[in-house]
Coordinates of C-alpha atoms in Angstrom, one line a residue:
X190 CA 95.0 83.9 89.3
X191 CA 98.2 85.9 88.5
X192 CA 99.1 89.3 90.2
X193 CA 101.8 91.2 88.5
X194 CA 101.7 93.8 91.2
X195 CA 103.2 92.7 94.7
X196 CA 102.7 95.1 97.6
X197 CA 104.4 95.1 101.0
X198 CA 102.5 97.0 103.5
X199 CA 98.8 97.1 104.3
X200 CA 98.7 100.9 105.4
X201 CA 95.5 102.9 104.9
X202 CA 97.7 105.3 102.8
X203 CA 98.4 102.7 100.1
X204 CA 94.7 101.6 100.2
X205 CA 93.6 105.2 99.3
X206 CA 96.5 105.9 97.0
X207 CA 98.3 103.2 94.9
X208 CA 95.6 100.6 95.3
X209 CA 92.9 103.0 94.4
X210 CA 94.8 104.2 91.4
X211 CA 95.1 100.6 90.2
X212 CA 91.6 99.8 90.8
X213 CA 90.4 102.8 88.7
X214 CA 92.9 102.1 86.0
X215 CA 91.8 98.4 85.9
X216 CA 88.2 99.6 85.2
X217 CA 89.5 101.5 82.3
X218 CA 91.8 98.8 81.0
X219 CA 95.0 100.7 81.9
X220 CA 96.6 98.5 84.6
X221 CA 99.1 95.6 84.1
X222 CA 96.9 93.6 86.5
X223 CA 95.8 93.2 90.1
X224 CA 97.6 93.3 93.3
X225 CA 98.8 90.8 96.0
X226 CA 99.3 92.6 99.3
X227 CA 101.7 91.3 101.8
X228 CA 101.8 92.2 105.6
X229 CA 105.3 92.4 106.7
X230 CA 104.9 93.4 110.4
X231 CA 103.1 90.2 111.7
X232 CA 101.0 92.5 113.9
X233 CA 98.1 90.4 115.0
X234 CA 95.8 93.4 115.5
X235 CA 95.7 93.9 111.8
X236 CA 94.7 90.2 111.0
X237 CA 91.1 91.4 110.2
X238 CA 92.6 94.0 107.6
X239 CA 94.4 91.1 105.7
X240 CA 91.1 89.3 104.8
X241 CA 89.1 92.4 104.3
X242 CA 91.5 94.1 101.9
X243 CA 91.2 91.4 99.3
X244 CA 87.5 90.7 99.7
X245 CA 85.7 90.2 96.3
X246 CA 83.5 93.1 97.0
X247 CA 86.4 95.4 97.6
X248 CA 86.8 97.9 100.4
X249 CA 85.6 101.5 100.7
X250 CA 87.6 104.7 100.1
X251 CA 85.7 108.0 100.7
X252 CA 87.3 111.1 99.1
X253 CA 86.2 114.2 101.1
X254 CA 87.3 117.9 100.7
X255 CA 87.6 120.8 98.6
X256 CA 88.2 121.0 94.8
X257 CA 88.6 124.4 93.8
X258 CA 86.8 125.7 96.8
X259 CA 83.9 123.4 96.1
X260 CA 83.0 120.7 98.6
X261 CA 83.1 117.1 97.3
X262 CA 82.5 113.7 98.7
X263 CA 82.7 110.5 96.6
X264 CA 82.4 107.1 97.9
X265 CA 84.5 104.4 95.9
X266 CA 85.1 100.8 96.0
X267 CA 88.7 99.5 95.6
X268 CA 88.8 96.1 93.9
X269 CA 92.4 95.9 92.8
X270 CA 93.7 93.7 95.6
X271 CA 92.7 90.1 94.8
X272 CA 95.0 88.3 97.2
X273 CA 96.3 89.1 100.7
X274 CA 99.2 87.3 102.6
X275 CA 101.5 87.6 105.6
X276 CA 105.1 87.0 105.6
X277 CA 104.8 85.4 109.0
X278 CA 102.5 82.7 107.9
X279 CA 102.8 82.6 104.1
X280 CA 106.4 83.0 103.4
X281 CA 106.6 80.1 100.8
X282 CA 103.7 81.6 98.8
X283 CA 104.9 85.1 99.0
X284 CA 108.3 83.7 97.6
X285 CA 106.6 81.9 94.8
X286 CA 104.6 85.0 93.7
X287 CA 107.6 87.1 93.9
X288 CA 109.6 84.7 91.7
X289 CA 106.9 83.8 89.2
X290 CA 104.3 86.6 89.0
X291 CA 105.7 89.9 90.0
X292 CA 106.5 92.5 87.5
X293 CA 106.2 95.5 89.8
X294 CA 106.9 95.6 93.6
X295 CA 105.4 98.4 95.8
X296 CA 106.3 99.0 99.4
X297 CA 105.1 101.3 102.2
X298 CA 106.6 100.0 105.4
X299 CA 106.5 103.0 107.8
X300 CA 109.0 105.5 109.1
X301 CA 111.4 102.7 110.3
X302 CA 110.8 100.2 107.5
X303 CA 114.3 100.1 106.4
X304 CA 115.8 99.5 109.8
X305 CA 117.9 96.4 110.1
X306 CA 117.7 93.8 112.9
X307 CA 120.7 92.5 114.7
X308 CA 121.5 89.0 113.8
X309 CA 119.1 88.9 110.9
X310 CA 119.9 86.7 107.8
X311 CA 118.3 85.4 104.7
X312 CA 117.6 81.8 105.9
X313 CA 114.1 81.0 107.1
X314 CA 111.9 84.2 107.3
X315 CA 114.0 87.3 107.7
X316 CA 112.9 89.8 110.2
X317 CA 113.6 93.1 108.7
X318 CA 112.0 94.4 105.4
X319 CA 115.3 94.9 103.6
X320 CA 116.4 91.4 104.5
X321 CA 113.1 90.0 103.4
X322 CA 113.5 91.7 100.1
X323 CA 117.0 90.5 99.7
X324 CA 116.0 86.9 100.2
X325 CA 113.1 87.3 97.7
X326 CA 115.4 88.9 95.1
X327 CA 117.9 86.2 95.5
X328 CA 115.2 83.5 95.0
X329 CA 114.0 85.4 91.8
X330 CA 117.5 85.4 90.7
X331 CA 117.9 81.8 91.2
X332 CA 114.5 81.2 89.5
X333 CA 115.6 82.7 86.2
X334 CA 116.2 86.4 87.0
X335 CA 113.5 88.0 85.1
X336 CA 113.6 91.9 85.2
X337 CA 111.7 93.7 88.0
X338 CA 110.6 97.2 88.8
X339 CA 110.7 98.2 92.6
X340 CA 108.8 101.3 93.6
X341 CA 109.2 102.1 97.2
X342 CA 106.7 104.5 98.7
X343 CA 108.4 105.4 102.0
X344 CA 108.9 109.0 102.7
X345 CA 112.8 108.9 102.3
X346 CA 114.7 111.2 100.0
X347 CA 115.6 109.1 96.7
X348 CA 114.0 106.1 98.2
X349 CA 114.8 103.8 95.3
X350 CA 118.5 104.6 95.5
X351 CA 118.6 104.3 99.2
X352 CA 116.9 100.9 99.2
X353 CA 119.1 99.7 96.3
X354 CA 122.2 100.6 98.3
X355 CA 121.0 99.0 101.4
X356 CA 120.1 95.8 99.5
X357 CA 123.2 95.6 97.4
X358 CA 125.2 96.0 100.6
X359 CA 123.4 93.3 102.4
X360 CA 123.8 91.1 99.3
X361 CA 127.6 91.7 99.5
X362 CA 127.6 90.4 103.1
X363 CA 125.0 87.7 103.0
X364 CA 124.9 86.4 99.3
X365 CA 128.3 87.2 98.0
X366 CA 127.7 86.2 94.3
X367 CA 129.0 88.6 91.8
X368 CA 126.4 87.5 89.2
X369 CA 123.6 88.2 91.6
X370 CA 124.9 91.6 92.5
X371 CA 125.3 92.5 89.0
X372 CA 121.7 91.5 88.3
X373 CA 120.5 93.6 91.3
X374 CA 122.1 96.8 89.7
X375 CA 121.4 96.0 86.0
X376 CA 118.1 94.1 85.6
X377 CA 116.2 95.5 88.8
X378 CA 114.9 99.0 88.3
X379 CA 114.8 100.8 91.6
X380 CA 112.5 103.7 91.1
X381 CA 112.7 107.0 93.0
X382 CA 109.1 107.9 93.9
X383 CA 107.2 110.6 95.8
X384 CA 103.7 110.1 97.1
X385 CA 101.4 112.7 98.4
X386 CA 97.8 112.4 99.8
X387 CA 96.5 113.1 103.3
X388 CA 94.7 109.9 104.3
X389 CA 93.1 110.9 107.6
X390 CA 91.2 108.1 109.0
X391 CA 90.8 104.3 108.6
X392 CA 87.7 102.6 107.8
X393 CA 87.5 99.2 109.7
X394 CA 88.5 96.5 108.8
X395 CA 89.8 98.0 105.5
X396 CA 89.3 101.2 103.8
X397 CA 90.1 104.9 104.4
X398 CA 88.9 108.4 104.2
X399 CA 91.3 110.8 102.1
X400 CA 91.4 114.3 100.6
X401 CA 90.9 114.8 96.9
X402 CA 94.5 116.0 96.3
X403 CA 96.8 113.3 95.1
X404 CA 100.0 112.7 93.3
X405 CA 102.5 109.9 92.7
X406 CA 105.7 111.2 91.1
X407 CA 108.1 108.5 89.6
X408 CA 111.4 109.4 88.2
X409 CA 111.9 108.3 84.7
X410 CA 114.5 105.6 83.9
X411 CA 115.2 102.9 81.3
X412 CA 113.4 99.9 81.9
X413 CA 110.8 101.3 84.3
X414 CA 107.4 99.4 84.4
X415 CA 104.4 101.3 85.7
X416 CA 101.6 99.4 87.6
X417 CA 99.0 101.5 85.7
X418 CA 98.2 104.6 83.8
X419 CA 96.4 107.3 86.0
X420 CA 95.9 110.9 86.0
X421 CA 97.5 111.1 89.5
X422 CA 100.5 109.3 88.3
X423 CA 103.4 111.5 86.8
X424 CA 106.6 110.3 85.4
X425 CA 109.0 113.1 85.6
X426 CA 112.7 113.7 84.5
X427 CA 113.8 114.9 87.9
X428 CA 112.0 114.1 91.3
X429 CA 113.8 116.5 93.3
X430 CA 111.4 119.7 93.2
X431 CA 108.4 117.5 94.0
X432 CA 110.3 115.7 96.8
X433 CA 111.6 118.6 98.4
X434 CA 108.4 120.7 98.2
X435 CA 106.3 117.9 99.8
X436 CA 108.9 116.9 102.5
X437 CA 109.9 120.2 103.6
X438 CA 106.6 122.2 103.3
X439 CA 103.6 119.8 103.8
X440 CA 105.4 117.3 105.9
X441 CA 107.5 119.7 107.7
X442 CA 104.5 121.8 108.6
X443 CA 102.8 118.6 110.0
X444 CA 105.8 118.2 112.3
X445 CA 105.9 121.6 113.5
X446 CA 102.2 121.3 114.5
X447 CA 102.8 117.8 116.1
X448 CA 105.7 119.3 118.1
X449 CA 103.5 122.1 119.4
X450 CA 100.7 119.5 120.2
X451 CA 103.0 117.4 122.2
X452 CA 104.8 120.3 124.1
X453 CA 101.5 121.8 125.2
X454 CA 99.7 118.5 125.9
X455 CA 96.9 119.5 123.9
X456 CA 93.6 117.6 123.4
X457 CA 94.0 114.0 122.6
X458 CA 91.6 114.0 119.7
X459 CA 92.7 117.4 118.2
X460 CA 93.2 117.5 114.4
X461 CA 95.3 119.6 112.1
X462 CA 92.1 121.8 111.2
X463 CA 91.5 122.4 114.9
X464 CA 94.9 123.4 116.0
X465 CA 95.2 125.9 113.1
X466 CA 91.9 127.5 114.3
X467 CA 94.2 129.0 116.9
X468 CA 95.1 132.3 115.2
X469 CA 98.4 132.5 117.1
X470 CA 99.6 129.0 116.0
X471 CA 98.5 129.6 112.4
X472 CA 100.3 132.7 112.4
X473 CA 103.5 131.0 113.6
X474 CA 103.4 128.3 111.0
X475 CA 102.8 130.9 108.3
X476 CA 105.8 132.9 109.8
X477 CA 108.0 129.8 109.5
X478 CA 106.8 129.3 105.9
X479 CA 107.5 132.8 105.0
X480 CA 110.7 133.6 106.8
X481 CA 112.5 130.2 107.0
X482 CA 111.0 127.8 104.5
X483 CA 110.4 129.9 101.3
X484 CA 113.9 131.6 101.6
X485 CA 115.5 128.2 101.7
X486 CA 113.6 127.1 98.5
X487 CA 114.6 130.4 96.9
X488 CA 118.3 129.6 97.5
X489 CA 117.7 126.6 95.1
X490 CA 115.6 128.7 92.6
X491 CA 112.3 127.2 93.8
X492 CA 111.0 130.1 95.5
X493 CA 107.9 130.6 93.3
X494 CA 107.1 127.0 93.4
X495 CA 107.5 127.0 97.2
X496 CA 105.1 130.0 97.8
X497 CA 102.4 128.2 95.5
X498 CA 102.8 124.9 97.4
X499 CA 102.6 126.7 100.7
X500 CA 99.2 128.2 99.7
X501 CA 98.0 124.8 98.5
X502 CA 99.2 123.2 101.8
X503 CA 97.4 125.6 104.1
X504 CA 94.3 125.1 102.1
X505 CA 94.7 121.2 102.5
X506 CA 95.4 121.7 106.3
X507 CA 92.1 123.6 106.6
X508 CA 90.1 121.0 105.0
X509 CA 86.9 121.0 107.1
X510 CA 86.0 117.5 106.0
X511 CA 88.9 115.7 107.2
X512 CA 89.9 114.6 110.8
X513 CA 93.6 114.4 110.5
X514 CA 94.6 113.7 114.1
X515 CA 97.8 115.0 115.4
X516 CA 98.4 112.0 117.5
X517 CA 98.7 110.0 114.3
X518 CA 101.1 112.6 112.8
X519 CA 103.2 112.6 115.9
X520 CA 104.2 109.0 115.6
X521 CA 108.0 108.4 115.1
X522 CA 108.4 112.2 115.8
X523 CA 112.2 112.0 116.4
X524 CA 112.8 110.4 112.9
X525 CA 110.6 112.8 111.2
X526 CA 112.4 115.9 112.6
X527 CA 115.6 114.5 111.3
X528 CA 114.2 114.2 107.7
X529 CA 111.8 117.1 107.6
X530 CA 113.6 119.9 109.5
X531 CA 117.2 118.9 110.1
X532 CA 117.3 117.8 106.5
X533 CA 116.0 120.9 105.3
X534 CA 118.4 123.0 107.4
X535 CA 121.2 121.0 105.9
X536 CA 120.0 121.5 102.4
X537 CA 119.9 125.3 103.0
X538 CA 123.2 126.3 104.7
X539 CA 123.4 129.9 105.7
X540 CA 119.7 130.5 105.7
X541 CA 118.4 131.6 109.1
X542 CA 115.9 129.2 110.7
X543 CA 115.5 130.2 114.3
X544 CA 112.1 128.7 114.8
X545 CA 112.9 125.4 113.1
X546 CA 116.3 125.1 114.9
X547 CA 114.5 125.3 118.3
X548 CA 112.5 122.1 117.3
X549 CA 115.6 120.5 115.7
X550 CA 117.9 121.2 118.5
X551 CA 115.6 120.4 121.4

């Protein structure tokens, strides 16, 4: 068994996004192969997920929502993951697969996935994801240095470039080999990507419930290898419009609602559709979009696109078939405010944003 796709992260998002796309593409003969999924956190509470995600019968994904105003519900089986490992227990095997089999590397390591750990190094099993990646890349370089495409799926602006700079900087300090550093910049493709799908609930021990809307935008560059061909995967010349629209409309809206949910100590199980049933809260979000967000996009000549995406976003937020809990959205709230709200304000200097600034400056 050879798996040309190596994925770091077991999130329900990836299960209902990239893993599902590859599974559907494999059925049509349009994928480069199957996936090895690697747990990087070592979280023992997710041990059951590791085995279930690569079960021969696959795991379920339920697509539930509205398509063109029509209710849809589809039950799918994802069979693209044929092996699942943990860096805590299977480091040698993860290294072998990275060196010998991988052609495309995917990652979704959470909101703090690029954080470093004091005293971390490349010897043994590194603790942070960037250091793990550096150690694996160094092993691949020493093992022949075949080209590689890395497609990070973390919600970080220009995520491929950010991860490349971080790893190259670490290489300069921990593996100071000019040939290796040249290989990192010349033979490894660091893709800038954007992922967009609301995955509202897990199915235990593996699987998820998700909305019909989905996109995986990947910025075009020389040497790029895609894991598969799929209608939801778009290779684009410039990722910026997709990235900004998603980050500063859909994700910003989620953070605005989560902030309200936390400040008012609203019901623990409240979902996005529930909080927006409050007409005052819905009107406030619409006002933020109209008076602060769309003018910011218009400053960058993306006003029409922003208005259309706001309309789509509000429809997705109101999906009656998804239970997208605000307690899940509220995780890592301070970091999300920095990227989604403060980042937007910095991108649009001079545009008045009184309501967003209250959240940003609190």
